mmCIF file of C-alpha atoms in Angstrom:
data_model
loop_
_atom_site.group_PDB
_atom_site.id
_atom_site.type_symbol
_atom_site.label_atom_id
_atom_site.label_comp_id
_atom_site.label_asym_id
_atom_site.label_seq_id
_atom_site.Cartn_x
_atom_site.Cartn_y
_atom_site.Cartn_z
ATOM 1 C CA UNK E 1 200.256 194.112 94.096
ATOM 2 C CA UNK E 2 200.419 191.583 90.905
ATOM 3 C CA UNK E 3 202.796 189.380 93.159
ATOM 4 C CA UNK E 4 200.284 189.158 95.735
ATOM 5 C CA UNK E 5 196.997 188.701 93.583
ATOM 6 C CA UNK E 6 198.509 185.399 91.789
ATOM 7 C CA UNK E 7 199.843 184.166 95.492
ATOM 8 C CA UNK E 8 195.816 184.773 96.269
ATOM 9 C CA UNK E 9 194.942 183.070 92.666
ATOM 10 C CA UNK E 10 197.062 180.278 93.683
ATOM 11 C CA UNK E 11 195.912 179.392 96.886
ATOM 12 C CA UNK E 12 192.400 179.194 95.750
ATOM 13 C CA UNK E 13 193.232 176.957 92.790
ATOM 14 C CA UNK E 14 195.352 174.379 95.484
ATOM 15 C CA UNK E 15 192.235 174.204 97.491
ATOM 16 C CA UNK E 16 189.710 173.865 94.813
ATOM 17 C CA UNK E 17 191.772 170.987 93.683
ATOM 18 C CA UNK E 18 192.480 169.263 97.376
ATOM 19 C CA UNK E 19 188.484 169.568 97.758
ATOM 20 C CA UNK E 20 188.090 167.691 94.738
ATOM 21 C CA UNK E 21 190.373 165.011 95.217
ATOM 22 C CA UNK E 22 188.876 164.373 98.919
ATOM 23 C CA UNK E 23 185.401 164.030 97.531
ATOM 24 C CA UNK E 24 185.965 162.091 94.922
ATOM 25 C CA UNK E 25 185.287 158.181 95.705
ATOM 26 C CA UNK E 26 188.068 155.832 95.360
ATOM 27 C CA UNK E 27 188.032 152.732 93.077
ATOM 28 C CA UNK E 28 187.071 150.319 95.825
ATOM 29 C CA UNK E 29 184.671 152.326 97.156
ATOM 30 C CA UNK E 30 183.077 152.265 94.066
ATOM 31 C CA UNK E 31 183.435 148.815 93.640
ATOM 32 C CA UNK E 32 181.805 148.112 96.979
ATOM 33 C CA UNK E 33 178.395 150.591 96.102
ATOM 34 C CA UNK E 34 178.236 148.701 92.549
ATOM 35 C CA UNK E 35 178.719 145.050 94.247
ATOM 36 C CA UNK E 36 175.726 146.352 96.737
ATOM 37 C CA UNK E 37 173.457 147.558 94.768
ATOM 38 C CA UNK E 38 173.948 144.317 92.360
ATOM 39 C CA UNK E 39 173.189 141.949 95.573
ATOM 40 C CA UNK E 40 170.214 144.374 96.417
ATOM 41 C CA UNK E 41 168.882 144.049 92.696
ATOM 42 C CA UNK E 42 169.552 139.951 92.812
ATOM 43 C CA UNK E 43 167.324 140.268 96.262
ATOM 44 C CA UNK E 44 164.730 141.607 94.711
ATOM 45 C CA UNK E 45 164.118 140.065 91.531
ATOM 46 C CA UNK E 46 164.277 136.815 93.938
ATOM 47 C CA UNK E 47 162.298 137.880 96.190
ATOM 48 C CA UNK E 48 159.508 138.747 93.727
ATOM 49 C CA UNK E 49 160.341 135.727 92.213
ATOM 50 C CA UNK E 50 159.103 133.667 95.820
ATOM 51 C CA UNK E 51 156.215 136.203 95.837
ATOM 52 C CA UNK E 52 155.031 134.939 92.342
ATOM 53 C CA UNK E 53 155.778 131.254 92.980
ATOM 54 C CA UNK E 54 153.366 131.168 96.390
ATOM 55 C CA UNK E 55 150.950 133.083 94.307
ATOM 56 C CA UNK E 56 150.637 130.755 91.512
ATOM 57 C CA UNK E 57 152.370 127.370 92.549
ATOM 58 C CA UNK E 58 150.932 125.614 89.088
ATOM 59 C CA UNK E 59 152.652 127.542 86.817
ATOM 60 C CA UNK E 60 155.848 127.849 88.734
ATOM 61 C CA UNK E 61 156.062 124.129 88.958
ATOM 62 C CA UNK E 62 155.573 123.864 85.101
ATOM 63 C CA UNK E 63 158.401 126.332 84.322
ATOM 64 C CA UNK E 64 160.704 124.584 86.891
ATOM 65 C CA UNK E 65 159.773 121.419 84.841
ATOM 66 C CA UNK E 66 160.702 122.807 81.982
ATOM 67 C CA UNK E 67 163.645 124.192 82.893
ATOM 68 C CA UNK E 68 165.096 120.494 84.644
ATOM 69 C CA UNK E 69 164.065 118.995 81.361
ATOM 70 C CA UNK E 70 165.927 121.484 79.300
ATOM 71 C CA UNK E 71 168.807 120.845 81.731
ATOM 72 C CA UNK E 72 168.429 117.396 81.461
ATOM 73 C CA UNK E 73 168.115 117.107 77.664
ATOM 74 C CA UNK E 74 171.399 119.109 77.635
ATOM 75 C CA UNK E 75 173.256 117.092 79.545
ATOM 76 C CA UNK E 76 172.026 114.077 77.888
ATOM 77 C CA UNK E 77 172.492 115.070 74.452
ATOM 78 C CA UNK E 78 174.792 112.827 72.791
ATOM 79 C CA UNK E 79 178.177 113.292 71.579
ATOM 80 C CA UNK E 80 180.532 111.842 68.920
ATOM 81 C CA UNK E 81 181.703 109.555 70.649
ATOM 82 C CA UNK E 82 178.525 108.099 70.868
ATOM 83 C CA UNK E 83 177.579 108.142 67.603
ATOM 84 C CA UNK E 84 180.365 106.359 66.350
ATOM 85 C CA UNK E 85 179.672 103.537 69.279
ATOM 86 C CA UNK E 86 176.277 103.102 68.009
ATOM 87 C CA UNK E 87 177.097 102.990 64.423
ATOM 88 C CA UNK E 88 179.767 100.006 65.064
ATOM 89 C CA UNK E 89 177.452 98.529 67.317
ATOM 90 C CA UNK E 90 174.733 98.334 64.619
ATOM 91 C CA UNK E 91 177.315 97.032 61.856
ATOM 92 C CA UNK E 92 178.615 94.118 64.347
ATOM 93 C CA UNK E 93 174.891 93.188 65.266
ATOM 94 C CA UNK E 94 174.210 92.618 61.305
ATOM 95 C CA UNK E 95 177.641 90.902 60.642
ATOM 96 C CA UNK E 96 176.087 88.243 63.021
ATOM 97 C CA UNK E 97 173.494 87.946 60.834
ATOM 98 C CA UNK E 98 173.132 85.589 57.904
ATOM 99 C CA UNK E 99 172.778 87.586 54.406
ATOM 100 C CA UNK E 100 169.611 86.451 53.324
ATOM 101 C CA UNK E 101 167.947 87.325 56.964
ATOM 102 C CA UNK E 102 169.151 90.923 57.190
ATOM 103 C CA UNK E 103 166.792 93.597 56.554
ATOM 104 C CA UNK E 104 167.798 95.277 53.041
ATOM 105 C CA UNK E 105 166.771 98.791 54.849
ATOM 106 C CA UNK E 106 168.881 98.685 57.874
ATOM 107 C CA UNK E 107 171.995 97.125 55.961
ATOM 108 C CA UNK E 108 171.569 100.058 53.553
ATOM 109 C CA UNK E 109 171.306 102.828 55.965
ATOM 110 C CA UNK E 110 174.603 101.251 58.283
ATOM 111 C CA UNK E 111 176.613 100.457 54.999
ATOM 112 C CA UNK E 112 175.701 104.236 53.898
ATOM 113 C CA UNK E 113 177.019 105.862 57.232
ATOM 114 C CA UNK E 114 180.134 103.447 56.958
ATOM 115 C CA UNK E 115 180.649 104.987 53.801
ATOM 116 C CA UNK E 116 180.695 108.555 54.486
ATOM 117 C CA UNK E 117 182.467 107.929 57.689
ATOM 118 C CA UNK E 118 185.193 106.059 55.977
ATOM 119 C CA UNK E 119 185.879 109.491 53.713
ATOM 120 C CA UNK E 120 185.356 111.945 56.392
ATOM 121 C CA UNK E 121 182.025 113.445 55.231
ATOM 122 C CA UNK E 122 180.558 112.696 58.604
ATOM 123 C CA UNK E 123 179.914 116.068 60.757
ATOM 124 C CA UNK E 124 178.170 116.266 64.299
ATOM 125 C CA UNK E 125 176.786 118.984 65.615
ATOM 126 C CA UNK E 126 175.725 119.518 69.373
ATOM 127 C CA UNK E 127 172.634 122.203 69.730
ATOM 128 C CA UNK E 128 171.942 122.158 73.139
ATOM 129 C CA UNK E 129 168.790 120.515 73.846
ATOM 130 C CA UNK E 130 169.715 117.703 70.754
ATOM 131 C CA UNK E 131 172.824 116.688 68.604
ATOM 132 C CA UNK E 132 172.543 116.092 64.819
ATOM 133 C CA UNK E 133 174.476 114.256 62.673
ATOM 134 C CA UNK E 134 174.600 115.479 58.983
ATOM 135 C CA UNK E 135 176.256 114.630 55.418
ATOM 136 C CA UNK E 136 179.445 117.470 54.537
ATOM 137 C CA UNK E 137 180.129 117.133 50.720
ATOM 138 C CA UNK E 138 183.816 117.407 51.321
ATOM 139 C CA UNK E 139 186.347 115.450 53.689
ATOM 140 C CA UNK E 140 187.255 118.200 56.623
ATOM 141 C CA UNK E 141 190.696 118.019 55.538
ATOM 142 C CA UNK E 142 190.504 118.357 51.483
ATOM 143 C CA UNK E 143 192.248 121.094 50.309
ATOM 144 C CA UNK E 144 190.491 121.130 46.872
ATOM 145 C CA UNK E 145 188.902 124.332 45.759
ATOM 146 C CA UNK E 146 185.343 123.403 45.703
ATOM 147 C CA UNK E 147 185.774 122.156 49.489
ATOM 148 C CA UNK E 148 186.924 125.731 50.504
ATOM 149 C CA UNK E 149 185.661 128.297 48.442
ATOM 150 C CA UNK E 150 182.525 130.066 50.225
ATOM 151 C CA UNK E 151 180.229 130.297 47.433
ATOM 152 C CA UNK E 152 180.382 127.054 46.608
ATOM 153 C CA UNK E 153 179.342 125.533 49.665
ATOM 154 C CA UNK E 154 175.920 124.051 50.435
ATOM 155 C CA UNK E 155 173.272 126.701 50.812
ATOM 156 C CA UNK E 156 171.367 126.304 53.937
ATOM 157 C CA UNK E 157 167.798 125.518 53.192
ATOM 158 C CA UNK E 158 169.694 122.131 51.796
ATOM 159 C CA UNK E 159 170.803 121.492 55.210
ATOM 160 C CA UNK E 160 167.302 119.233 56.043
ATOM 161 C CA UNK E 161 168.049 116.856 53.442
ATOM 162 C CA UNK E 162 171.992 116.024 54.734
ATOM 163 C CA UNK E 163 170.825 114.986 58.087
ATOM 164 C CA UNK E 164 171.798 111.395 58.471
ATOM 165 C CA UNK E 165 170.472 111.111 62.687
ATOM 166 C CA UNK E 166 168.660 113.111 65.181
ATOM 167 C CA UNK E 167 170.257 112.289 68.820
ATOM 168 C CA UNK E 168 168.074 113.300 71.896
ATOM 169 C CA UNK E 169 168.533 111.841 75.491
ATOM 170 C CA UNK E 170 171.417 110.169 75.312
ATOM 171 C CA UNK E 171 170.022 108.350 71.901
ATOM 172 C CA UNK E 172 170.067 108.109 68.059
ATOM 173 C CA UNK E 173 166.910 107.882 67.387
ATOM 174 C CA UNK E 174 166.755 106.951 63.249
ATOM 175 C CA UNK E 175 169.583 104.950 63.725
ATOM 176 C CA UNK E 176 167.583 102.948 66.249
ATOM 177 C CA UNK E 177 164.338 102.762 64.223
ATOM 178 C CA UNK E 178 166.126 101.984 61.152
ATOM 179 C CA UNK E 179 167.869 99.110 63.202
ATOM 180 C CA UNK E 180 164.230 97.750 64.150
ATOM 181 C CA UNK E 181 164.071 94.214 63.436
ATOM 182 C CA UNK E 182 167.043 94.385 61.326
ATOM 183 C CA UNK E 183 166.980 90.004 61.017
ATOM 184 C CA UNK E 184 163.680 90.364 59.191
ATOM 185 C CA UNK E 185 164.010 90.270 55.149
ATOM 186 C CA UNK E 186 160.888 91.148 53.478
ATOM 187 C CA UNK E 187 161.998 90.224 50.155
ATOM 188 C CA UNK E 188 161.909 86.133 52.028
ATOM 189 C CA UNK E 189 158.165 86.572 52.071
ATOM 190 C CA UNK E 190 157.134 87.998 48.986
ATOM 191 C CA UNK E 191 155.753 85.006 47.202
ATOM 192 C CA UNK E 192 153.405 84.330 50.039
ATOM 193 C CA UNK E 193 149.794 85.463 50.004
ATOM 194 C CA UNK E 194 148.957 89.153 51.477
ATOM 195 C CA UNK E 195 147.311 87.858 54.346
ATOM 196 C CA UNK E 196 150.587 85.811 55.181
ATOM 197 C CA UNK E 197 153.060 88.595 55.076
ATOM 198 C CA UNK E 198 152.379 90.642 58.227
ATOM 199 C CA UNK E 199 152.299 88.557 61.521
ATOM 200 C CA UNK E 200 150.070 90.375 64.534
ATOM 201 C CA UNK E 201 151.628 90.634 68.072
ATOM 202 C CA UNK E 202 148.933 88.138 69.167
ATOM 203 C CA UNK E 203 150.530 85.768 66.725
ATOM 204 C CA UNK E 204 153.819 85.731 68.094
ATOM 205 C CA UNK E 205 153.366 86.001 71.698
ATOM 206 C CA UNK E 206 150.285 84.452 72.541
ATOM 207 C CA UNK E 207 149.889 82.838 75.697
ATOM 208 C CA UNK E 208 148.964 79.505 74.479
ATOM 209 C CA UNK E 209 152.131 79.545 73.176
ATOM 210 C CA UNK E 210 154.468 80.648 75.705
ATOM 211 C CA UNK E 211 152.001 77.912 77.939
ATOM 212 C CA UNK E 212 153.307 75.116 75.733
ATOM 213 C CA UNK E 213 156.795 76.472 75.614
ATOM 214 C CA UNK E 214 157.279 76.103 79.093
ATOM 215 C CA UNK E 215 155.039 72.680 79.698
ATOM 216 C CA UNK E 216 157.253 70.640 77.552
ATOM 217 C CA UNK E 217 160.091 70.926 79.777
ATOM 218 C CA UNK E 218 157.888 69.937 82.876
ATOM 219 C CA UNK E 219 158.243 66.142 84.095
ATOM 220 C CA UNK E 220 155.406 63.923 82.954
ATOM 221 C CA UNK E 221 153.431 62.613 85.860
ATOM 222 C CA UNK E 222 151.295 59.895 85.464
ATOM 223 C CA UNK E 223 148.586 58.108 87.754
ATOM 224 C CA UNK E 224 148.076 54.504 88.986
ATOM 225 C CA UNK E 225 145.902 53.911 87.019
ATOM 226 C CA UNK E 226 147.914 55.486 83.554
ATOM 227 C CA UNK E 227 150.413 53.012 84.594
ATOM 228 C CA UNK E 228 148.356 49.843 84.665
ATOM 229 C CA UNK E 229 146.681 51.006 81.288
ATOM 230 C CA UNK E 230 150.544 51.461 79.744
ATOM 231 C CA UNK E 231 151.723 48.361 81.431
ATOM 232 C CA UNK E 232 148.723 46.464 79.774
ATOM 233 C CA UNK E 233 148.811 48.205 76.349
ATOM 234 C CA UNK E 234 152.765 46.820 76.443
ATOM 235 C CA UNK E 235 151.816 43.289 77.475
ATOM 236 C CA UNK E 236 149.211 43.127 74.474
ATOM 237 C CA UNK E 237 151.759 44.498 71.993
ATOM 238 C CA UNK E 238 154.381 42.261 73.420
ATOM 239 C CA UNK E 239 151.775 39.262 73.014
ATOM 240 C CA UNK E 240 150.782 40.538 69.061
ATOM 241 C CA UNK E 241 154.550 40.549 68.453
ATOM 242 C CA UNK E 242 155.021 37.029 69.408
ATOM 243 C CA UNK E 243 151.638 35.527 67.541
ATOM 244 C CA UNK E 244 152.921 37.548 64.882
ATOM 245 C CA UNK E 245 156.615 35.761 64.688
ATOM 246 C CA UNK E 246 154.727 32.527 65.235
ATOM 247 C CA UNK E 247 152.420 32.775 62.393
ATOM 248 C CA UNK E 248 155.553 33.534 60.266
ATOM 249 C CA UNK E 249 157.536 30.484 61.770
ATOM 250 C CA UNK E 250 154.625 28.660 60.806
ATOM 251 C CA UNK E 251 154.054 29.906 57.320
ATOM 252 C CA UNK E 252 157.934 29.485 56.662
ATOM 253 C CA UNK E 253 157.853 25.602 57.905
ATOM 254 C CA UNK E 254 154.515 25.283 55.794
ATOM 255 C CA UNK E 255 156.090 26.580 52.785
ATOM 256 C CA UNK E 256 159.385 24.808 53.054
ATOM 257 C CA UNK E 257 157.715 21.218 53.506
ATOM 258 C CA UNK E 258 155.625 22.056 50.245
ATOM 259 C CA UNK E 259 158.769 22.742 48.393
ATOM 260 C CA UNK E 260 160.335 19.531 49.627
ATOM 261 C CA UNK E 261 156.841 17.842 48.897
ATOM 262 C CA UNK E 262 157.769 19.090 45.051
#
């Protein structure tokens, strides 16, 4: 009686568990419902997505805008690399420049970022949309106590002051303005009046001038009758130039025979 009530206990426990084994899902299977119901989700959101953009075409043009410029900006945000070609480019385009006609600003500024990039204390950071390049106190490689201890690092609201160059679509933008007209010296024109020291755009590329510029290398072209007039205005010089010489031949002889005459 016991023998046969486990054999029955048995039995039912062997099915329960066979039941339960066929109705559970595989891995794959589950796999497969998760991938489809993912894909059905991503269908969705883009299709409302389409809806929105046909229903207001304005604003789904700005954000597209936005988001290619973002992309863009990203790509184009400079590197290292590029910082340091700009920086040697700056410092060969004022050793071609006489001392006195460099600007004392942009000399300072290159000379300053020569200096910290000779001792390491350069860093660059890239954030995406723009790349900053900022003062570090220490070289990266110092091993001195100060340069590694955590607490003695520079706090953060600090940070604003140690940026040396703000780069933004594929360019360094202070190092460019500093490097605006970088073979103007100030100091050359400070003993000239007020009014004398600043020079308008009109002043310097005015087209009178440029006018001028280019008629002085055009071929002279005279008339008939500019070339009698010349021809004439030589023959009466020629003919003043001889009376001349004779009334000094004459005054010579004169003077001569009154010496003799003494």
């Amino acid at each position: 009686m016991a023998a046969a009530a486990l054999k029955r206990l048995w039995s039912r426990s062997s099915g329960d568990t066979g039941d339960a084994a066929a109705a559970k899902p595989g891995v794959w299977t589950r796999l497969g419902a998760w991938s489809r119901a993912l894909l059905r989700d991503y269908a969705e959101a883009c299709g409302d997505t389409a809806a929105a953009a046909r229903a207001r075409p304005g604003r789904a043009a700005m954000y597209l805008g936005l988001l290619g410029g973002a992309a863009a900006c990203c790509a184009l945000a400079p590197s290292e690399a590029a910082f340091e070609e700009a920086l040697l480019d700056a410092s060969g385009t004022l050793l071609l420049l006489a001392p006195a006609t460099r600007s004392r600003d942009s000399e300072a500024y290159v000379q300053q970022l020569l200096w910290l990039r000779g001792r390491g204390r350069l860093r660059h950071v890239n954030l995406g949309l723009c790349s900053l390049v900022y003062e570090a106190p220490y070289d990266a490689q110092a091993s001195l106590y100060q340069a590694r201890c955590r607490y003695l690092q520079p706090r953060l609201v600090e940070f604003p002051d140690r940026i040396l160059d703000v780069g933004f679509v594929g360019r360094w933008w202070i190092l460019g303005a500093r490097m605006h007209d970088c073979d103007i010296n100030d100091e050359e024109f400070l003993h000239l009046p007020a009014h004398l020291r600043v020079v308008g755009p009109h002043q310097l590329h005015s087209e009178a001038n440029e006018r001028l510029f280019d008629e002085k290398y055009q071929p002279v072209v005279l008339t008939d009758d500019q070339v009698d007039q010349a021809l004439w205005e030589e023959q009466v010089l020629q003919k003043e130039k001889k009376d001349k010489l004779a009334l000094s031949q004459v005054d010579s002889l004169v003077r001569r025979a009154q010496d003799e005459t003494q």
